Tab-separated table of C-alpha atoms and ligand atoms in Angstrom:
chain	number	residue	atom	x	y	z
A	15	MET	CA	110.187	14.551	64.297
A	16	THR	CA	107.011	16.428	65.179
A	17	THR	CA	107.631	19.995	66.353
A	18	LEU	CA	105.302	22.255	68.281
A	19	LEU	CA	106.358	25.901	68.422
A	20	LEU	CA	105.272	27.538	71.660
A	21	LEU	CA	104.833	31.333	71.713
A	22	PRO	CA	103.924	32.044	75.353
A	23	GLY	CA	103.788	35.833	74.878
A	24	ASP	CA	102.780	38.286	77.595
A	25	GLY	CA	100.804	38.489	80.834
A	26	ILE	CA	99.291	35.130	81.766
A	27	GLY	CA	100.492	33.614	78.461
A	28	PRO	CA	103.699	32.129	79.942
A	29	GLU	CA	101.815	30.895	83.034
A	30	VAL	CA	99.229	28.927	81.049
A	31	CYS	CA	101.767	27.722	78.455
A	32	ALA	CA	103.911	26.247	81.251
A	33	GLN	CA	100.997	23.904	82.010
A	34	VAL	CA	100.779	22.936	78.331
A	35	ARG	CA	104.445	21.950	78.498
A	36	ARG	CA	103.790	19.695	81.501
A	37	VAL	CA	100.785	18.063	79.847
A	38	ALA	CA	102.647	17.578	76.555
A	39	ALA	CA	105.602	15.998	78.352
A	40	ALA	CA	103.281	13.506	80.057
A	41	LEU	CA	101.056	12.763	77.063
A	42	ALA	CA	103.325	12.920	74.030
A	43	PRO	CA	106.961	13.165	75.160
A	44	ASP	CA	108.210	12.558	71.620
A	45	ILE	CA	106.837	15.892	70.415
A	46	ARG	CA	109.692	18.393	70.298
A	47	ILE	CA	108.726	21.721	71.838
A	48	ASP	CA	110.458	24.812	70.574
A	49	GLU	CA	109.868	28.308	71.980
A	50	ARG	CA	110.220	31.949	70.824
A	51	ASP	CA	109.489	35.419	72.175
A	52	PHE	CA	106.245	36.923	70.907
A	53	GLY	CA	104.294	40.121	71.501
A	54	GLY	CA	105.361	42.756	74.000
A	55	CYS	CA	108.221	40.662	75.360
A	56	SER	CA	109.629	40.297	71.823
A	57	PHE	CA	109.321	44.053	71.326
A	58	GLU	CA	111.334	44.600	74.546
A	59	ARG	CA	114.088	42.180	73.535
A	60	HIS	CA	114.207	42.520	69.747
A	61	GLY	CA	112.417	45.786	68.928
A	62	VAL	CA	109.620	44.011	67.007
A	63	PRO	CA	106.575	42.026	68.199
A	64	ILE	CA	107.705	39.009	66.191
A	65	THR	CA	111.088	38.448	64.571
A	66	ASP	CA	111.599	37.080	61.057
A	67	GLU	CA	113.330	34.139	62.683
A	68	ALA	CA	110.283	33.392	64.854
A	69	VAL	CA	108.025	33.573	61.775
A	70	ALA	CA	110.345	31.133	59.978
A	71	ALA	CA	110.218	28.799	63.000
A	72	ALA	CA	106.402	28.965	62.925
A	73	LEU	CA	106.265	28.082	59.224
A	74	ALA	CA	108.687	25.189	59.763
A	75	ALA	CA	106.787	23.744	62.751
A	76	ASP	CA	103.957	21.206	62.561
A	77	ALA	CA	101.796	23.401	64.779
A	78	VAL	CA	102.105	26.678	66.663
A	79	LEU	CA	100.564	27.285	70.066
A	80	MET	CA	100.488	30.786	71.499
A	81	GLY	CA	99.505	32.024	74.938
A	82	ALA	CA	98.427	35.658	74.653
A	83	VAL	CA	99.932	38.978	73.692
A	84	GLY	CA	99.478	42.561	74.760
A	85	GLY	CA	99.175	44.705	77.825
A	86	PRO	CA	98.763	48.318	78.861
A	87	GLN	CA	102.515	48.980	78.809
A	88	TRP	CA	102.583	48.645	75.015
A	89	ALA	CA	99.346	50.495	74.235
A	90	GLY	CA	101.304	53.635	73.282
A	91	ALA	CA	103.801	51.873	70.973
A	92	PRO	CA	103.630	52.688	67.241
A	93	ARG	CA	100.871	50.642	65.583
A	94	ASP	CA	103.298	48.391	63.673
A	95	LYS	CA	105.286	47.626	66.839
A	96	ARG	CA	102.317	46.719	69.019
A	97	PRO	CA	101.881	43.112	70.134
A	98	GLU	CA	98.667	42.822	68.054
A	99	ALA	CA	100.666	43.674	64.909
A	100	GLY	CA	102.825	40.625	65.602
A	101	LEU	CA	99.718	38.457	65.801
A	102	LEU	CA	98.293	39.821	62.533
A	103	ARG	CA	101.630	39.251	60.812
A	104	LEU	CA	101.826	35.693	62.117
A	105	ARG	CA	98.286	34.893	60.910
A	106	GLN	CA	99.015	36.378	57.499
A	107	GLU	CA	102.358	34.620	57.066
A	108	MET	CA	100.840	31.309	58.141
A	109	GLN	CA	97.866	31.896	55.777
A	110	VAL	CA	95.399	30.609	58.310
A	111	PHE	CA	92.015	31.497	56.842
A	112	ALA	CA	89.678	29.281	58.870
A	113	ASN	CA	89.165	30.053	62.528
A	114	LEU	CA	87.685	27.178	64.516
A	115	ARG	CA	86.068	28.225	67.759
A	116	PRO	CA	84.381	25.456	69.692
A	117	ALA	CA	81.688	26.492	72.137
A	118	LEU	CA	81.376	23.497	74.328
A	119	CYS	CA	79.638	23.240	77.638
A	120	PHE	CA	81.246	20.769	80.016
A	121	ASP	CA	78.511	19.127	82.036
A	122	ALA	CA	80.280	19.992	85.278
A	123	LEU	CA	80.155	23.690	84.345
A	124	ALA	CA	76.611	23.953	82.970
A	125	ASP	CA	75.547	26.019	85.967
A	126	ALA	CA	78.270	28.614	85.236
A	127	SER	CA	76.572	29.623	81.974
A	128	SER	CA	74.500	32.791	81.791
A	129	LEU	CA	71.740	30.630	80.266
A	130	LYS	CA	69.703	28.023	82.119
A	131	ARG	CA	71.276	24.581	82.467
A	132	GLU	CA	68.569	22.950	80.338
A	133	LEU	CA	69.415	25.263	77.415
A	134	VAL	CA	73.187	24.662	77.478
A	135	ALA	CA	73.493	21.063	78.688
A	136	GLY	CA	75.141	19.063	75.913
A	137	LEU	CA	76.104	22.196	73.955
A	138	ASP	CA	78.794	21.423	71.385
A	139	ILE	CA	79.055	23.978	68.583
A	140	MET	CA	81.982	24.482	66.234
A	141	ILE	CA	82.022	27.971	64.801
A	142	VAL	CA	84.037	28.253	61.588
A	143	ARG	CA	84.874	31.891	60.990
A	144	GLU	CA	86.608	33.184	57.864
A	145	LEU	CA	89.703	34.920	59.235
A	146	THR	CA	91.709	36.647	56.514
A	147	GLY	CA	89.110	38.382	54.330
A	148	GLY	CA	85.959	40.461	54.539
A	149	VAL	CA	85.502	43.910	55.980
A	150	TYR	CA	88.557	43.774	58.287
A	151	PHE	CA	90.862	43.654	55.262
A	152	GLY	CA	88.811	44.946	52.300
A	153	GLN	CA	89.991	47.994	50.372
A	154	PRO	CA	89.284	50.852	50.177
A	155	ARG	CA	89.257	51.760	53.855
A	156	PHE	CA	89.807	55.302	55.071
A	157	ILE	CA	88.432	58.258	56.979
A	158	GLU	CA	88.100	61.402	54.855
A	159	THR	CA	87.010	64.959	55.462
A	160	LEU	CA	84.176	66.144	53.234
A	161	PRO	CA	83.863	69.668	51.769
A	162	ASP	CA	81.253	70.566	54.390
A	163	GLY	CA	83.697	69.661	57.177
A	164	GLN	CA	82.031	66.377	58.141
A	165	GLN	CA	84.113	63.233	58.199
A	166	ARG	CA	83.242	59.999	56.421
A	167	GLY	CA	84.567	56.565	57.394
A	168	VAL	CA	84.641	53.810	54.794
A	169	ASP	CA	85.278	50.069	55.070
A	170	THR	CA	84.727	47.548	52.321
A	171	GLN	CA	83.174	44.125	52.750
A	172	VAL	CA	84.571	41.967	49.978
A	173	TYR	CA	84.768	38.211	49.320
A	174	THR	CA	85.829	36.178	46.306
A	175	THR	CA	84.524	32.760	45.307
A	176	SER	CA	87.742	31.018	46.297
A	177	GLU	CA	87.861	32.698	49.717
A	178	ILE	CA	84.325	31.533	50.461
A	179	GLU	CA	84.875	28.084	49.039
A	180	ARG	CA	88.038	27.177	50.978
A	181	VAL	CA	86.578	28.084	54.372
A	182	SER	CA	83.270	26.378	53.537
A	183	ARG	CA	85.175	23.230	52.659
A	184	VAL	CA	86.684	23.243	56.176
A	185	ALA	CA	83.193	23.547	57.674
A	186	PHE	CA	81.740	20.676	55.605
A	187	GLU	CA	84.729	18.432	56.326
A	188	LEU	CA	84.430	19.129	60.066
A	189	ALA	CA	80.706	18.437	60.021
A	190	ARG	CA	81.301	14.990	58.540
A	191	GLY	CA	83.295	14.074	61.653
A	192	ARG	CA	80.634	15.497	63.960
A	193	ARG	CA	76.818	15.576	63.677
A	194	ASN	CA	76.918	16.251	59.925
A	195	LYS	CA	75.112	19.583	59.924
A	196	VAL	CA	76.268	23.031	58.740
A	197	HIS	CA	74.450	26.306	59.288
A	198	SER	CA	75.847	29.004	57.004
A	199	ALA	CA	75.185	32.515	58.347
A	200	GLU	CA	75.257	35.677	56.209
A	201	LYS	CA	73.054	38.636	55.293
A	202	SER	CA	72.130	37.669	51.743
A	203	ASN	CA	68.910	39.663	52.118
A	204	VAL	CA	70.742	43.005	52.245
A	205	MET	CA	74.381	42.450	51.178
A	206	GLU	CA	75.826	41.511	47.780
A	207	SER	CA	78.770	39.720	49.413
A	208	GLY	CA	76.200	37.843	51.506
A	209	LEU	CA	74.330	36.787	48.378
A	210	LEU	CA	77.551	35.534	46.794
A	211	TRP	CA	78.384	33.734	50.053
A	212	ARG	CA	75.059	31.873	49.914
A	213	GLN	CA	75.462	30.982	46.227
A	214	VAL	CA	79.019	29.673	46.644
A	215	VAL	CA	78.156	27.617	49.743
A	216	THR	CA	75.111	26.188	47.964
A	217	SER	CA	77.003	25.113	44.866
A	218	LEU	CA	79.942	23.649	46.822
A	219	HIS	CA	77.430	21.707	48.913
A	220	GLN	CA	75.649	20.329	45.835
A	221	ARG	CA	78.917	19.464	44.126
A	222	ASP	CA	81.013	17.924	46.901
A	223	TYR	CA	79.053	17.595	50.151
A	224	PRO	CA	75.451	16.536	49.369
A	225	ASP	CA	75.609	14.074	52.299
A	226	VAL	CA	75.976	16.931	54.817
A	227	GLU	CA	72.839	18.708	55.963
A	228	LEU	CA	73.043	22.413	55.071
A	229	GLU	CA	70.859	25.199	56.376
A	230	HIS	CA	71.272	28.871	55.455
A	231	ILE	CA	70.490	31.313	58.233
A	232	LEU	CA	70.581	35.106	58.351
A	233	ALA	CA	73.295	36.252	60.734
A	234	ASP	CA	70.916	38.261	62.924
A	235	ASN	CA	68.659	35.241	63.309
A	236	ALA	CA	71.738	33.125	64.114
A	237	ALA	CA	72.533	35.520	66.988
A	238	MET	CA	69.002	35.137	68.307
A	239	GLN	CA	68.974	31.351	67.934
A	240	LEU	CA	72.330	31.086	69.749
A	241	VAL	CA	70.776	32.449	72.918
A	242	ARG	CA	67.314	30.903	72.381
A	243	ALA	CA	68.146	27.291	71.500
A	244	PRO	CA	71.918	26.924	71.052
A	245	THR	CA	72.021	23.126	70.945
A	246	GLN	CA	70.365	23.146	67.472
A	247	PHE	CA	73.778	24.085	66.006
A	248	ASP	CA	76.563	21.695	65.067
A	249	VAL	CA	78.917	23.586	62.712
A	250	LEU	CA	78.205	27.282	62.202
A	251	LEU	CA	79.988	28.719	59.165
A	252	THR	CA	80.270	32.460	58.758
A	253	ASP	CA	82.400	35.372	57.568
A	254	ASN	CA	85.003	37.380	59.460
A	255	LEU	CA	82.783	40.121	60.885
A	256	PHE	CA	79.738	38.034	61.802
A	257	GLY	CA	82.056	35.307	63.071
A	258	ASP	CA	83.779	37.737	65.396
A	259	ILE	CA	80.472	38.637	66.997
A	260	LEU	CA	78.705	35.269	66.932
A	261	SER	CA	81.698	33.412	68.372
A	262	ASP	CA	81.925	35.807	71.323
A	263	ALA	CA	78.223	35.368	72.005
A	264	ALA	CA	78.628	31.596	71.816
A	265	ALA	CA	81.654	31.794	74.131
A	266	GLN	CA	79.542	33.371	76.834
A	267	LEU	CA	77.193	30.370	76.747
A	268	THR	CA	79.904	28.153	78.121
A	269	GLY	CA	80.902	30.005	81.281
A	270	SER	CA	84.460	31.322	81.537
A	271	LEU	CA	86.849	32.826	78.989
A	272	GLY	CA	89.509	30.732	80.679
A	273	MET	CA	87.950	27.581	79.198
A	274	LEU	CA	87.904	28.390	75.483
A	275	PRO	CA	90.454	27.219	72.937
A	276	SER	CA	90.657	28.050	69.239
A	277	ALA	CA	92.430	26.978	66.105
A	278	ALA	CA	93.280	28.796	62.897
A	279	LEU	CA	93.869	26.532	59.925
A	280	GLY	CA	95.191	27.039	56.415
A	281	GLU	CA	95.461	24.632	53.503
A	282	PRO	CA	95.886	20.956	54.495
A	283	GLY	CA	99.495	20.115	55.310
A	284	ARG	CA	100.341	23.610	56.548
A	285	PRO	CA	100.864	24.277	60.276
A	286	GLY	CA	97.841	25.465	62.243
A	287	LEU	CA	97.887	28.240	64.835
A	288	TYR	CA	96.295	27.374	68.178
A	289	GLU	CA	95.457	29.809	70.949
A	290	PRO	CA	93.192	30.292	73.918
A	291	ILE	CA	90.644	32.985	73.052
A	292	HIS	CA	91.419	34.978	76.194
A	293	GLY	CA	93.951	37.794	76.263
A	294	SER	CA	96.947	38.409	78.498
A	295	ALA	CA	94.741	39.269	81.506
A	296	PRO	CA	97.052	41.930	82.992
A	297	ASP	CA	94.771	42.179	86.047
A	298	ILE	CA	95.786	38.699	87.236
A	299	ALA	CA	99.148	38.205	85.487
A	300	GLY	CA	101.956	37.044	87.760
A	301	GLN	CA	99.587	35.851	90.475
A	302	GLY	CA	99.538	32.221	89.360
A	303	VAL	CA	95.732	32.063	89.356
A	304	ALA	CA	94.918	32.005	85.627
A	305	ASN	CA	92.904	29.071	84.334
A	306	PRO	CA	95.212	27.045	82.059
A	307	LEU	CA	92.416	24.936	80.532
A	308	ALA	CA	91.871	27.145	77.456
A	309	ALA	CA	95.562	26.727	76.617
A	310	ILE	CA	95.513	23.010	77.421
A	311	LEU	CA	92.416	22.546	75.238
A	312	SER	CA	94.154	24.518	72.469
A	313	PHE	CA	96.910	21.894	72.671
A	314	GLU	CA	94.185	19.239	72.462
A	315	MET	CA	92.998	20.863	69.210
A	316	ALA	CA	96.579	20.962	67.890
A	317	LEU	CA	96.949	17.237	68.583
A	318	ARG	CA	93.732	16.598	66.681
A	319	TRP	CA	93.921	18.997	63.729
A	320	SER	CA	97.647	19.418	62.986
A	321	LEU	CA	99.626	16.676	64.703
A	322	ASN	CA	97.531	13.701	63.678
A	323	ARG	CA	97.210	12.427	67.252
A	324	ALA	CA	93.491	11.929	67.697
A	325	ALA	CA	93.947	9.225	70.342
A	326	GLU	CA	96.067	11.509	72.548
A	327	ALA	CA	93.605	14.352	71.937
A	328	ASP	CA	90.737	12.130	73.132
A	329	ARG	CA	92.724	11.167	76.246
A	330	LEU	CA	93.483	14.790	77.042
A	331	PHE	CA	89.894	15.885	76.521
A	332	GLY	CA	88.742	13.080	78.801
A	333	ALA	CA	91.262	14.143	81.444
A	334	VAL	CA	89.999	17.755	81.409
A	335	GLU	CA	86.426	16.501	81.670
A	336	ALA	CA	87.377	14.206	84.558
A	337	ALA	CA	89.268	16.959	86.410
A	338	LEU	CA	86.242	19.263	86.156
A	339	ALA	CA	83.850	16.494	87.162
A	340	ALA	CA	86.017	15.880	90.238
A	341	GLY	CA	85.529	19.520	91.195
A	342	ALA	CA	88.778	21.125	89.997
A	343	ARG	CA	88.058	24.868	89.703
A	344	THR	CA	90.289	27.887	89.305
A	345	ARG	CA	89.107	31.254	90.587
A	346	ASP	CA	87.309	32.221	87.342
A	347	LEU	CA	85.192	29.067	87.774
A	348	GLY	CA	84.379	29.925	91.366
A	349	GLY	CA	87.109	27.752	92.901
A	350	ARG	CA	90.474	28.201	94.607
A	351	LEU	CA	92.959	26.208	92.568
A	352	THR	CA	96.069	27.921	91.273
A	353	THR	CA	97.233	27.592	87.687
A	354	VAL	CA	99.742	24.904	88.667
A	355	GLU	CA	97.173	23.026	90.761
A	356	MET	CA	94.764	22.932	87.782
A	357	GLY	CA	97.670	21.563	85.729
A	358	ASP	CA	98.193	18.959	88.481
A	359	ALA	CA	94.494	18.014	88.335
A	360	VAL	CA	94.671	17.376	84.580
A	361	LEU	CA	97.921	15.443	84.940
A	362	SER	CA	96.542	13.205	87.650
A	363	ALA	CA	93.381	12.571	85.592
A	364	LEU	CA	95.638	11.651	82.661
A	365	LYS	CA	97.453	9.114	84.816
A	366	ALA	CA	94.257	7.666	86.286
B	413	NAD	P1	91.430	39.302	78.661
B	413	NAD	O1	90.891	38.101	77.991
B	413	NAD	O2	92.893	39.374	78.825
B	413	NAD	O3	90.751	39.443	80.106
B	413	NAD	C1	89.347	39.651	80.305
B	413	NAD	C2	88.968	39.194	81.729
B	413	NAD	O4	88.972	37.767	81.770
B	413	NAD	C3	89.974	39.644	82.796
B	413	NAD	O5	89.278	39.955	83.972
B	413	NAD	C4	90.856	38.434	83.002
B	413	NAD	O6	91.409	38.364	84.291
B	413	NAD	C5	89.886	37.294	82.744
B	413	NAD	N1	90.601	36.150	82.177
B	413	NAD	C6	91.084	36.019	80.915
B	413	NAD	N2	91.693	34.856	80.756
B	413	NAD	C7	91.615	34.213	81.931
B	413	NAD	C8	92.077	32.937	82.398
B	413	NAD	N3	92.759	32.081	81.616
B	413	NAD	N4	91.828	32.604	83.683
B	413	NAD	C9	91.155	33.429	84.484
B	413	NAD	N5	90.669	34.634	84.099
B	413	NAD	C10	90.906	35.021	82.840
B	413	NAD	O7	90.908	40.559	77.828
B	413	NAD	P2	91.257	42.109	78.007
B	413	NAD	O8	91.387	42.443	79.453
B	413	NAD	O9	90.273	42.803	77.177
B	413	NAD	O10	92.675	42.286	77.304
B	413	NAD	C11	93.917	42.298	78.012
B	413	NAD	C12	95.054	42.372	77.004
B	413	NAD	O11	95.049	41.192	76.205
B	413	NAD	C13	94.945	43.537	76.020
B	413	NAD	O12	96.241	44.054	75.822
B	413	NAD	C14	94.406	42.899	74.758
B	413	NAD	O13	94.806	43.606	73.609
B	413	NAD	C15	95.049	41.547	74.820
B	413	NAD	N6	94.335	40.497	74.074
B	413	NAD	C16	95.107	39.604	73.425
B	413	NAD	C17	94.505	38.551	72.763
B	413	NAD	C18	95.398	37.561	72.077
B	413	NAD	O14	96.553	37.473	72.420
B	413	NAD	N7	94.891	36.790	71.132
B	413	NAD	C19	93.116	38.400	72.784
B	413	NAD	C20	92.350	39.311	73.501
B	413	NAD	C21	92.964	40.371	74.150
């Protein structure tokens, strides 16, 4: 039996995940949904942001979908007990090294973008960001005090051939199912790890993916092109640091944070981790006004990339598109629908 592990988490996480449950029950009632505490609420109940048992449940599931973790009440907790530590542990244990962040502009929302409609209409970019390597994890990293009393902070940007190759493979495979084009962004002009990145991507492309169009682009130019002419991109492959920045810039092109899903994938056959890119939104938590579409679209990605249910994923995507086209808008999109009413709108589009 197919199992989806739900980790609703904190703040608006449980509110948006409740709508995922309703959609899943209507669309794929045979999928078993399991649930565990995660983040601050797990810390309150179990003294840790994620229990060993919850990690084991995640590894045993076919896919994991989380809401969001964190909030001001846990900001003072010891670093290893904070909600974010639970998320880092989960990503590491699941070995999810490829972060997929679609930046997709629904036609009905093109006017909500900070760019002109004509620049974002039809936008459909998949950013593939390396998630478990690079400068966020490289050693050494420290802050030291120098003899003259100054301090010096050091981080290390480091990538191996296999780390670059496995994430690049994900990008090329994805491109084949889309518009068949990969832009690979790095700084090979000024960074050794960037030069290696370019070499590894080039040789993998020649060896296994010559049918896919490949263009190398410097990461700073990629940032500029994303706001100048974003529809030129199909799949944008990049490292952890540049991916962090470029995917946030791309997110802004599409309107609201409440609309954006993501996936983190490991080796084929292992469970993927799906999550809306927004946080726990403490400012609106408990009010029932959060937009559940980022979570619902994260479920759509889980259906497609981990659960082998492309037909259901297409139906769900169509239902979200139809609900938006019919004018369904939560507050972040300039409307008045509650979280549950947006769930209703998707459900009725699914039934139509
Ligand atoms: P946030 O994404 O929670 O909120 C930013 C703004 O966007 C807020 O005004 C919020 O109300 C709004 N917003 C976010 N999601 C929305 C939705 N679905 N519908 C309507 N409006 C929405 O970011 P933040 O305020 O910087 O962080 C709040 C907490 O979330 C922090 O504790 C942070 O550490 C945590 N966080 C967690 C994750 C995660 O779980 N992956 C990601 C980012 C931030």
